[in-house]
Every structure is written in C-alpha cells, then in structure tokens.
Short mmCIF file of C-alpha atoms in Angstrom, two decimals:
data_model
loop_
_atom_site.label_atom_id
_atom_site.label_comp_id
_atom_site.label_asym_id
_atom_site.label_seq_id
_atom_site.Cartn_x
_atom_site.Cartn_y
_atom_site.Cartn_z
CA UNK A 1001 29.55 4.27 -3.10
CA UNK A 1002 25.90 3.80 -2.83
CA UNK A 1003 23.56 4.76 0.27
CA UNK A 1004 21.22 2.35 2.30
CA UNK A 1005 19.15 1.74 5.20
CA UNK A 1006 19.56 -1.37 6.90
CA UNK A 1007 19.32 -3.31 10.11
CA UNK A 1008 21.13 -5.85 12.27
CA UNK A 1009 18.35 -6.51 15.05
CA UNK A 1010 14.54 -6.02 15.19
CA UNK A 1011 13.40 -3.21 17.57
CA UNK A 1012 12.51 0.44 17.83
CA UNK A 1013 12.95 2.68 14.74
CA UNK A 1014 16.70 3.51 15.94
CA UNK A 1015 17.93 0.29 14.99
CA UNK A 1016 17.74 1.77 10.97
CA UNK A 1017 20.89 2.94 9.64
CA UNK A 1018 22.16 4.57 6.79
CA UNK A 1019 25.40 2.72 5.64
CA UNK A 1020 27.58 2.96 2.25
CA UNK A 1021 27.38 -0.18 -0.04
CA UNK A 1022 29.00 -0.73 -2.87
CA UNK A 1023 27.42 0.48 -5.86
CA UNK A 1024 25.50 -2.09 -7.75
CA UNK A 1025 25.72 -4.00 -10.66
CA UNK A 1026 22.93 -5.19 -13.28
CA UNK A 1027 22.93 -8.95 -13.71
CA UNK A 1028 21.46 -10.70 -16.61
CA UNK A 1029 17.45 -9.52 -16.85
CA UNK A 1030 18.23 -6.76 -13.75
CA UNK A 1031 18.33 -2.91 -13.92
CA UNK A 1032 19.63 -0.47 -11.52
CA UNK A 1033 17.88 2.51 -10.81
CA UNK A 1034 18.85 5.38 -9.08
CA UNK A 1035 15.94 5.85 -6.99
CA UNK A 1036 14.50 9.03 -6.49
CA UNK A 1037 11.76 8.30 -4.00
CA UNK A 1038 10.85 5.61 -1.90
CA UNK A 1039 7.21 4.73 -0.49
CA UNK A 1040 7.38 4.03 3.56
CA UNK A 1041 4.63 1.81 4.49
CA UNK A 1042 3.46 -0.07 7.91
CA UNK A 1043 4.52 -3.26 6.48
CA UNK A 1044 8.23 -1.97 6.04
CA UNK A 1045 7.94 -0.56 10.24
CA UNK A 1046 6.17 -4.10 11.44
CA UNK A 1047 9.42 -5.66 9.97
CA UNK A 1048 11.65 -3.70 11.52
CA UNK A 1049 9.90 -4.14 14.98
CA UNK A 1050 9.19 -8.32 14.29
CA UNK A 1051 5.68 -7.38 14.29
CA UNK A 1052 5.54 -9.40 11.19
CA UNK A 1053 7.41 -12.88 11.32
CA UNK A 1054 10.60 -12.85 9.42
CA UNK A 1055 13.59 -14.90 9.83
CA UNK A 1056 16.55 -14.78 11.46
CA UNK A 1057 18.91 -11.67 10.99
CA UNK A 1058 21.73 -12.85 9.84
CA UNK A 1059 23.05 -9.86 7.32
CA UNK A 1060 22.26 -6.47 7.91
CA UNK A 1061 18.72 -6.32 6.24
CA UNK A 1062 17.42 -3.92 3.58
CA UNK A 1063 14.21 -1.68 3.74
CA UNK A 1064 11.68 -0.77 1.79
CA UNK A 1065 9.36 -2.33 -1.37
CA UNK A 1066 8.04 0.52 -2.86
CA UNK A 1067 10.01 3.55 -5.19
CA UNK A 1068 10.47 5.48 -8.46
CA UNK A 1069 13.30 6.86 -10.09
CA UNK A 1070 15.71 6.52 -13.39
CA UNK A 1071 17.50 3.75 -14.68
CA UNK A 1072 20.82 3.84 -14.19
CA UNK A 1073 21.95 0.80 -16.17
CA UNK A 1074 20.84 -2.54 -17.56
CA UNK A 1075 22.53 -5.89 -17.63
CA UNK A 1076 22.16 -8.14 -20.42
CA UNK A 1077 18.67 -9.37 -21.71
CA UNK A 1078 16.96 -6.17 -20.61
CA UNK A 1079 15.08 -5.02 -23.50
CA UNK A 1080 12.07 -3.19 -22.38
CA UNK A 1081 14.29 -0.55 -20.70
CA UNK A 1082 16.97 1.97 -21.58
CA UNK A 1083 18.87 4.08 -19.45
CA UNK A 1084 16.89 7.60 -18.62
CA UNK A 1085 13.85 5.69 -18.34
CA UNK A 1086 11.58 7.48 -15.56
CA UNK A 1087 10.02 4.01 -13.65
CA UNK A 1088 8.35 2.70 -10.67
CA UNK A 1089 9.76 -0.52 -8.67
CA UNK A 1090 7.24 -3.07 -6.95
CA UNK A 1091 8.03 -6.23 -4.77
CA UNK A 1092 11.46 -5.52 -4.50
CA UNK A 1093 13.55 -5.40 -0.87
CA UNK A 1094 15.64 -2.46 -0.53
CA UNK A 1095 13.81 1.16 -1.78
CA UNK A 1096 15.13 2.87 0.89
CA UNK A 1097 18.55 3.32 -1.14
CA UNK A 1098 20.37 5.84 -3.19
CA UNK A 1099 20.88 2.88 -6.13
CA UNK A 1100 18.92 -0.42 -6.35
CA UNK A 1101 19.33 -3.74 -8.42
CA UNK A 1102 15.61 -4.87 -9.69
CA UNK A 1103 14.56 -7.14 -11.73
CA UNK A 1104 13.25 -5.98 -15.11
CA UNK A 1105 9.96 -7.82 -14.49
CA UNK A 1106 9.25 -5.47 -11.41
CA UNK A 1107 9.24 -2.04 -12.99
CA UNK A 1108 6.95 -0.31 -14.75
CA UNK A 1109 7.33 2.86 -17.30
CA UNK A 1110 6.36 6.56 -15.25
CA UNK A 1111 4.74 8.88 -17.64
CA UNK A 1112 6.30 12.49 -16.98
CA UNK A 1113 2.66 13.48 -15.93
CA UNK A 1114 3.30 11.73 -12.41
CA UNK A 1115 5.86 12.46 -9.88
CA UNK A 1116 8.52 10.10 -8.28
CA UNK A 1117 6.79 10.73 -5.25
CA UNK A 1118 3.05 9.89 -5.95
CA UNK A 1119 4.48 6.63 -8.20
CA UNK A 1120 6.71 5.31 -4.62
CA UNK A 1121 3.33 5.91 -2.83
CA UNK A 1122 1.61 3.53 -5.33
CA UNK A 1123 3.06 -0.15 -5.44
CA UNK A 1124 1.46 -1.80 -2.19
CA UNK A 1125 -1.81 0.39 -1.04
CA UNK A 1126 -2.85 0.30 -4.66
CA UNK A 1127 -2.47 -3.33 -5.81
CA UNK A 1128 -3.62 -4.56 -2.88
CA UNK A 1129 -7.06 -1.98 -3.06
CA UNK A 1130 -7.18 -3.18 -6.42
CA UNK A 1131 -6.65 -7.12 -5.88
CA UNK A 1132 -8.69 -6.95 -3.24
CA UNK A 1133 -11.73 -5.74 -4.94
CA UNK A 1134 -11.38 -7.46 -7.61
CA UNK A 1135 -11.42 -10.85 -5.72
CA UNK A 1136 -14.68 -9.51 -4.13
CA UNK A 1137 -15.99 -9.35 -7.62
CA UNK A 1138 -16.93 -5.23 -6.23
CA UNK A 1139 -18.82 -3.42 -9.36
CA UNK A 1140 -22.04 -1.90 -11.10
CA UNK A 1141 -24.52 -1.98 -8.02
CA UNK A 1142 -22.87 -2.77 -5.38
CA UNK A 1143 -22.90 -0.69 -1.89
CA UNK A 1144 -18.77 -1.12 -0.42
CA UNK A 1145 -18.32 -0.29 3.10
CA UNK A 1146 -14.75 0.74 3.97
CA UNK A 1147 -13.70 0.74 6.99
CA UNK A 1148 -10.25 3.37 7.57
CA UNK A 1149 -11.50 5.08 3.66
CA UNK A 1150 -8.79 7.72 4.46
CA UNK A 1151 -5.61 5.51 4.32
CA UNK A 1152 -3.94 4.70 1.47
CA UNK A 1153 -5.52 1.65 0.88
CA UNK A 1154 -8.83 2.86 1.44
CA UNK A 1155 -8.41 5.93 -0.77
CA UNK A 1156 -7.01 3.85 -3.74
CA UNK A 1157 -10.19 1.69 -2.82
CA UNK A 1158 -12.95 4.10 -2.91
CA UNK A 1159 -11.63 5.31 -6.46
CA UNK A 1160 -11.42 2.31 -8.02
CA UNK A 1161 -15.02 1.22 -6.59
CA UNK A 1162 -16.61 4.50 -7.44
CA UNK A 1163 -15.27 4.50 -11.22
CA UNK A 1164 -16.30 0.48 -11.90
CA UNK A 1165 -19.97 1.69 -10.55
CA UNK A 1166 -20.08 0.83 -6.86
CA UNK A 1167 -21.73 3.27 -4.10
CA UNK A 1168 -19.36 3.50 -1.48
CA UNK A 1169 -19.35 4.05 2.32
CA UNK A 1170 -16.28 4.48 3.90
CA UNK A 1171 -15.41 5.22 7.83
CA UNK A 1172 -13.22 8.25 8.79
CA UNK A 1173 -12.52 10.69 11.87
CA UNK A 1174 -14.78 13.63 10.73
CA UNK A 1175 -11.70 15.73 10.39
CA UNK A 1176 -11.45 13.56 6.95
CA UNK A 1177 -14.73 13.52 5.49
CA UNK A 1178 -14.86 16.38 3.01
CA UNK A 1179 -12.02 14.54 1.72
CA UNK A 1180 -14.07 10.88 1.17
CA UNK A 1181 -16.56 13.30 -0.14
CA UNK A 1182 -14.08 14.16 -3.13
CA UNK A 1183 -13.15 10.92 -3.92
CA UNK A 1184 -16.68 10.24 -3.92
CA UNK A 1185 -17.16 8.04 -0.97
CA UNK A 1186 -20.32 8.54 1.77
CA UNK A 1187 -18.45 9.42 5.08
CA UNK A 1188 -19.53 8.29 8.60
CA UNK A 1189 -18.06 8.37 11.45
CA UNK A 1190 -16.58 5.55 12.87
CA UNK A 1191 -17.51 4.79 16.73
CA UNK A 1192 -20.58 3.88 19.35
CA UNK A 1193 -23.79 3.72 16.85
CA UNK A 1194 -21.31 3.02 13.57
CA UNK A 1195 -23.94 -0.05 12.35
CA UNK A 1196 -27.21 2.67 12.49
CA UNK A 1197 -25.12 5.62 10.69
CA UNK A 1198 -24.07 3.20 7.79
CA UNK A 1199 -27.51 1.94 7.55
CA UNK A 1200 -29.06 5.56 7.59
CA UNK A 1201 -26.53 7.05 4.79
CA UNK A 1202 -27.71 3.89 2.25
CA UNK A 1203 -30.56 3.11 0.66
CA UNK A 1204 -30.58 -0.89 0.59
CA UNK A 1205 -27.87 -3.21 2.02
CA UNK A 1206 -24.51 -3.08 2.31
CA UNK A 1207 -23.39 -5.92 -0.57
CA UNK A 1208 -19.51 -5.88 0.46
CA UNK A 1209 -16.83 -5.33 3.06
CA UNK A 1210 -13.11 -3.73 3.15
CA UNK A 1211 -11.93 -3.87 6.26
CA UNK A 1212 -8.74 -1.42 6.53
CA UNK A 1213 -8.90 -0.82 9.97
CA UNK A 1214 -8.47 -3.93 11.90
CA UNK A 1215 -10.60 -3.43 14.61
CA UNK A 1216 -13.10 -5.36 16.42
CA UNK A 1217 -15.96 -2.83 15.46
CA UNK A 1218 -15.25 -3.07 11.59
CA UNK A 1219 -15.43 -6.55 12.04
CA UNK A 1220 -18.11 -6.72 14.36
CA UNK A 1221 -20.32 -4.03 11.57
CA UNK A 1222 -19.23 -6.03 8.71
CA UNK A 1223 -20.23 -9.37 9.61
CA UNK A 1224 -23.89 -7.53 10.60
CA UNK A 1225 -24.10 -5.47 7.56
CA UNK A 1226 -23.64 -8.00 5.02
CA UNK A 1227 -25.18 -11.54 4.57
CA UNK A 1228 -22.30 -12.69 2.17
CA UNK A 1229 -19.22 -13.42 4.57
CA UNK A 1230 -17.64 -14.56 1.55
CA UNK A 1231 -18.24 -10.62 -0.06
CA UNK A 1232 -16.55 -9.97 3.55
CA UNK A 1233 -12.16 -9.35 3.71
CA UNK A 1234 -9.76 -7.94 5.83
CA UNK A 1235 -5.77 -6.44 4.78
CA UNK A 1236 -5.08 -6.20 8.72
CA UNK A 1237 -6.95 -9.40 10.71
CA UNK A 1238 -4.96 -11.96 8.67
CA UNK A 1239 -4.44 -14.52 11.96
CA UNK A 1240 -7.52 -14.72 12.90
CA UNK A 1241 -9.98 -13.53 9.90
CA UNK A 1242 -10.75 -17.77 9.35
CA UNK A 1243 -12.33 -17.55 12.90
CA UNK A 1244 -15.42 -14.77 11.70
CA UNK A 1245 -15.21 -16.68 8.06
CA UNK A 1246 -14.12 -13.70 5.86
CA UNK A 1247 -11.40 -13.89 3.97
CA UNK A 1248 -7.76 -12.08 4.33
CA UNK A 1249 -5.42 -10.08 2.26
CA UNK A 1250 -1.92 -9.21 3.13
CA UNK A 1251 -1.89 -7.90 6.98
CA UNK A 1252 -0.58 -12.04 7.42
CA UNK A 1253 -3.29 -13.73 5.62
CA UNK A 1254 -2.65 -17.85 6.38
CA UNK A 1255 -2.24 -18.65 3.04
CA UNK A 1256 0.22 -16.56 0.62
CA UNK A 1257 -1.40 -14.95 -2.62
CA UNK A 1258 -2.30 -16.89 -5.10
CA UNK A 1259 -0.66 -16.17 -8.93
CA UNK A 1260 -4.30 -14.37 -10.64
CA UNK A 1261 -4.11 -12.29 -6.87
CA UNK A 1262 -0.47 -11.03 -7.50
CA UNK A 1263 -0.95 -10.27 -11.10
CA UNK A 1264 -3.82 -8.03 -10.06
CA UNK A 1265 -2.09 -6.27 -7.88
CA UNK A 1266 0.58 -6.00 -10.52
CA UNK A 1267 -2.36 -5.02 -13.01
CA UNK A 1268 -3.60 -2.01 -10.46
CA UNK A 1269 -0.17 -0.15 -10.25
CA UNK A 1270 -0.30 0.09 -14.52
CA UNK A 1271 -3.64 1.10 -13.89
CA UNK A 1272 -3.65 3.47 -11.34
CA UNK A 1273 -0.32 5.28 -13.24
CA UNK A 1274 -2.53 5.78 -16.19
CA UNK A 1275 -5.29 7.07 -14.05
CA UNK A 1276 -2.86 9.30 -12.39
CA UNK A 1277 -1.42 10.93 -15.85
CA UNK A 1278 -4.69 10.78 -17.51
CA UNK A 1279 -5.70 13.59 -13.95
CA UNK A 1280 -8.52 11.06 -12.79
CA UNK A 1281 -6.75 9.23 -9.59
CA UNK A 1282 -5.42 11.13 -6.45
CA UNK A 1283 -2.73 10.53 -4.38
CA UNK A 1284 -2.34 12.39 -0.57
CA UNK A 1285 0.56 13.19 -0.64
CA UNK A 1286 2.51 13.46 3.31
CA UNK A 1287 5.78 14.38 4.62
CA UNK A 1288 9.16 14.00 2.45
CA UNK A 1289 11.96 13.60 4.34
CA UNK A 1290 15.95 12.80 3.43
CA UNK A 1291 16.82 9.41 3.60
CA UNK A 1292 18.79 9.93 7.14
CA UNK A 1293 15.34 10.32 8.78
CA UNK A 1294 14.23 6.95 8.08
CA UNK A 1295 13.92 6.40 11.67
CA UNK A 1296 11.46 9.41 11.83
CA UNK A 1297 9.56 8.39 8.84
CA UNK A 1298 8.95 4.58 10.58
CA UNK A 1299 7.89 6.79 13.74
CA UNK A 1300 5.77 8.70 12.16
CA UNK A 1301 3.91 5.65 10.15
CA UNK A 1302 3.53 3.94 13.24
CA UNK A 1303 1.92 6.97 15.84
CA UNK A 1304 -0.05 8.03 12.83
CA UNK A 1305 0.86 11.44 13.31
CA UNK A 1306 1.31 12.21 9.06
CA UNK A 1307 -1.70 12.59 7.09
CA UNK A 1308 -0.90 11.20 3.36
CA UNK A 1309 1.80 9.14 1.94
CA UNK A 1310 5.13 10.01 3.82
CA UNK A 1311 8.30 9.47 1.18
CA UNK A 1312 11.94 8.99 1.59
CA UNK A 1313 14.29 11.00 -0.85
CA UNK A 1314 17.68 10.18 -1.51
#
C-alpha cells in the first residue's frame, strides 16, 4: 500500500492525515513516481484552512503540488520517460505521498547535480518569479523593487532579474540582508521611512514592482515609486489588486492565467534546474521533516517560524 496525506474538513493543520491508499496505477500518457520529496508551500496550508476558495469536500482531499523523485512505472504512450528516471512533478494534486500518478506532460528530467529536495522546492515560487517577470517585460536597465526578497519567490526573483540585467532592490528584516546581498539584490529594510531608504540606495527611479509581501506598505511604496502601474503586480493582493490598478499573479488573481503565463512558469522550472546543475541558482534550503509531520510542516509555513524551503520526505 501507498502513503498519503489527506483531509475530510477544512481547519487547523490537525485535520491532515496520513492514510494508506492503494498503490497506483499508470494510465495511458501517466507515470508514477515514487516521490522522494515534496515542496510545502502557503498555497497548500490556505487550502487546508479555506483560506483559498475551493469546493466542497466531498472525498478525502490530497495535498501538495510540488515534488521530485523516481519513476516508478509508465502506462502506455509514455515515451519521454523510463523507469529510474530522477524527475520533478509540477501542477499536480497530491505530492505529499509515498507514490503519485502524474501526467507525463507535468514532469521534467532532474540532472544528478540537484537534489530531490531543492527540485520539490522549485515548481511554484520559481515559475511564478519567473512568469511574473517576464509579463513585466523586467530586463537590461531596469531598477526591480521586491518587496519580501527573502521568500522563495522573491529569492528565485532577484536571480533571475539580476542575471537578465536588472538592478534590484528587495525588502527584508535586516537579519536577511547579507543574504539579498549574495544573490545580488540591494537590501533595505522594510518599515516607517521604507519609500526614502529605497530612494536613497538607487540612483534613478524605480522602473518595476514585485510585490511578495502583501501588505499595505508595499503597495502603498509601489504605487509611489513607480509611474507605470501597469510595470506594478502583486502574487498575494489578488482580490483587490484591480482597486490600486496593478495587476495580480496567483495569491487569487480575478482572472485565471492565461496559456503564454502558464507556459512560462512551466519554462522557469527547466530553467532554473539548469541553473541549479550548471552551480549558478540557489535554493534555501529549511527544515525536512517525515511525512507524519505534515501537520507541523503547514504550522510552521504559516507562523513563519522556518527560514528556507521546508520539505516533506516520504
């Protein structure tokens, strides 16, 4: 028998369980990978708590988008795969498993030069980073302000703006600024005065906005720092980003992505894994814990207590 975490109600991080399921079986075009790692992110806890509207529950509910591990077997049609094959999983319900059924389409080949654990951390922060600058058109001379540059997002952000030729400024508790220094971001601290500091660390204007944090100050020092509200976005104000007209990605944005949005996003895990093997991308690594502790990797996501990427490991 297989291993999953599932749910039967929305609510606290208690109501995740770790059942037996029967072991799966590749359809036509499917794989099945025995999943070594699985990537928990917010999205996956505001689920669980009906923070993000879902519908009804009416069978126990799977968990999880993000993961890396081996195939395990393929069904028929599956020619791009073979089983052995080290691979990452995107846009696919269930990661937090022992064995998953995934369509063909959704994986992508791991080199051996990155870990199960830094390719499950990749899937979600780094396609939408990556989709998300590239629909701001971010490049050669451009100045990015990032608001939250020491999440996942904004990490995967500030490299991918820094190596296409941006200057970047991103916002971080001070405790995290030699870090944004490394991944060659301008650190300020985020807080009373935030507009001055950003305009002090610059030369020029500020061409472009990331908003990662959700708050009214990012908003509030985006809309003032740069004339172009259209150069302005948001992955957390979704409901309400039409109101300060700047646009919204993920975080509930009103309209769902559009088909040259997802195949960036699909186009920034390939290029962040080659980034990775090739020793020019970082991933922050957190906590691994055993799939039981599900529930304590959704509290942890949610109090913010884990610096890095935490991962669940079968």
């Amino acid at each position: 028998m297989a291993r999953a975490i599932v749910y039967t109600e929305l609510g606290s991080p208690d109501v995740l369980q770790l059942v037996e399921i029967p072991d799966p079986v590749a359809g036509p075009g499917e794989v099945v990978v025995r999943i070594e790692a699985a990537g928990v992110n917010p999205l996956d806890a505001k689920r669980r708590s009906g923070k993000r509207p879902s519908p009804p529950i009416t069978d126990p509910r799977h968990v999880g988008f993000d993961g890396a591990g081996v195939v395990d077997s393929v069904g028929d049609g599956v020619s791009d795969f073979t089983v052995g094959d080290r691979v990452v999983i995107r846009d696919t319900v269930g990661t937090y498993a022992s064995h998953l059924v995934v369509p063909a389409a959704h994986l992508a080949h791991l080199p051996d030069a990155v870990t199960a654990a830094e390719a499950a951390a990749l899937p979600i922060p780094v396609g939408t980073a990556y989709q998300c600058l590239r629909s701001l058109g971010v490049g050669q001379g451009d100045t990015l302000l990032i608001h939250a540059g020491s999440g996942a997002v904004g990490q995967a952000a500030i490299q991918f703006a820094v190596a296409w030729g941006a200057t970047v400024v991103a916002t971080g508790s001070e405790s995290r600024h030699e870090q944004l220094r490394d991944l060659g971001a301008i650190p300020v601290a985020y807080g009373d005065g935030l507009i001055d500091r950003v305009r002090a660390a610059v030369d020029g204007d500020i061409t472009v906005a990331l908003d990662c944090a959700g708050t009214d100050e990012a908003i509030r020092t985006s809309l003032d720092l740069v004339a172009d509200r259209d150069r302005i976005a948001t992955i957390v104000r979704g409901p309400d980003a039409a109101d300060f007209g700047i646009r919204a990605f993920s975080g509930g944005a009103p309209e769902p992505l559009t088909e040259q949005e997802l195949a960036r996003r699909v186009e920034g895990l390939r290029v962040a894994i080659d980034l990775i093997a090739a020793g020019d991308f970082q991933v922050e690594l957190g906590p691994e814990l055993p799939l039981s502790e599900a529930a304590e990797a959704h509290r942890l996501v949610e109090s913010h207590q884990a610096r890095g990427k935490i991962t669940l490991i079968p």
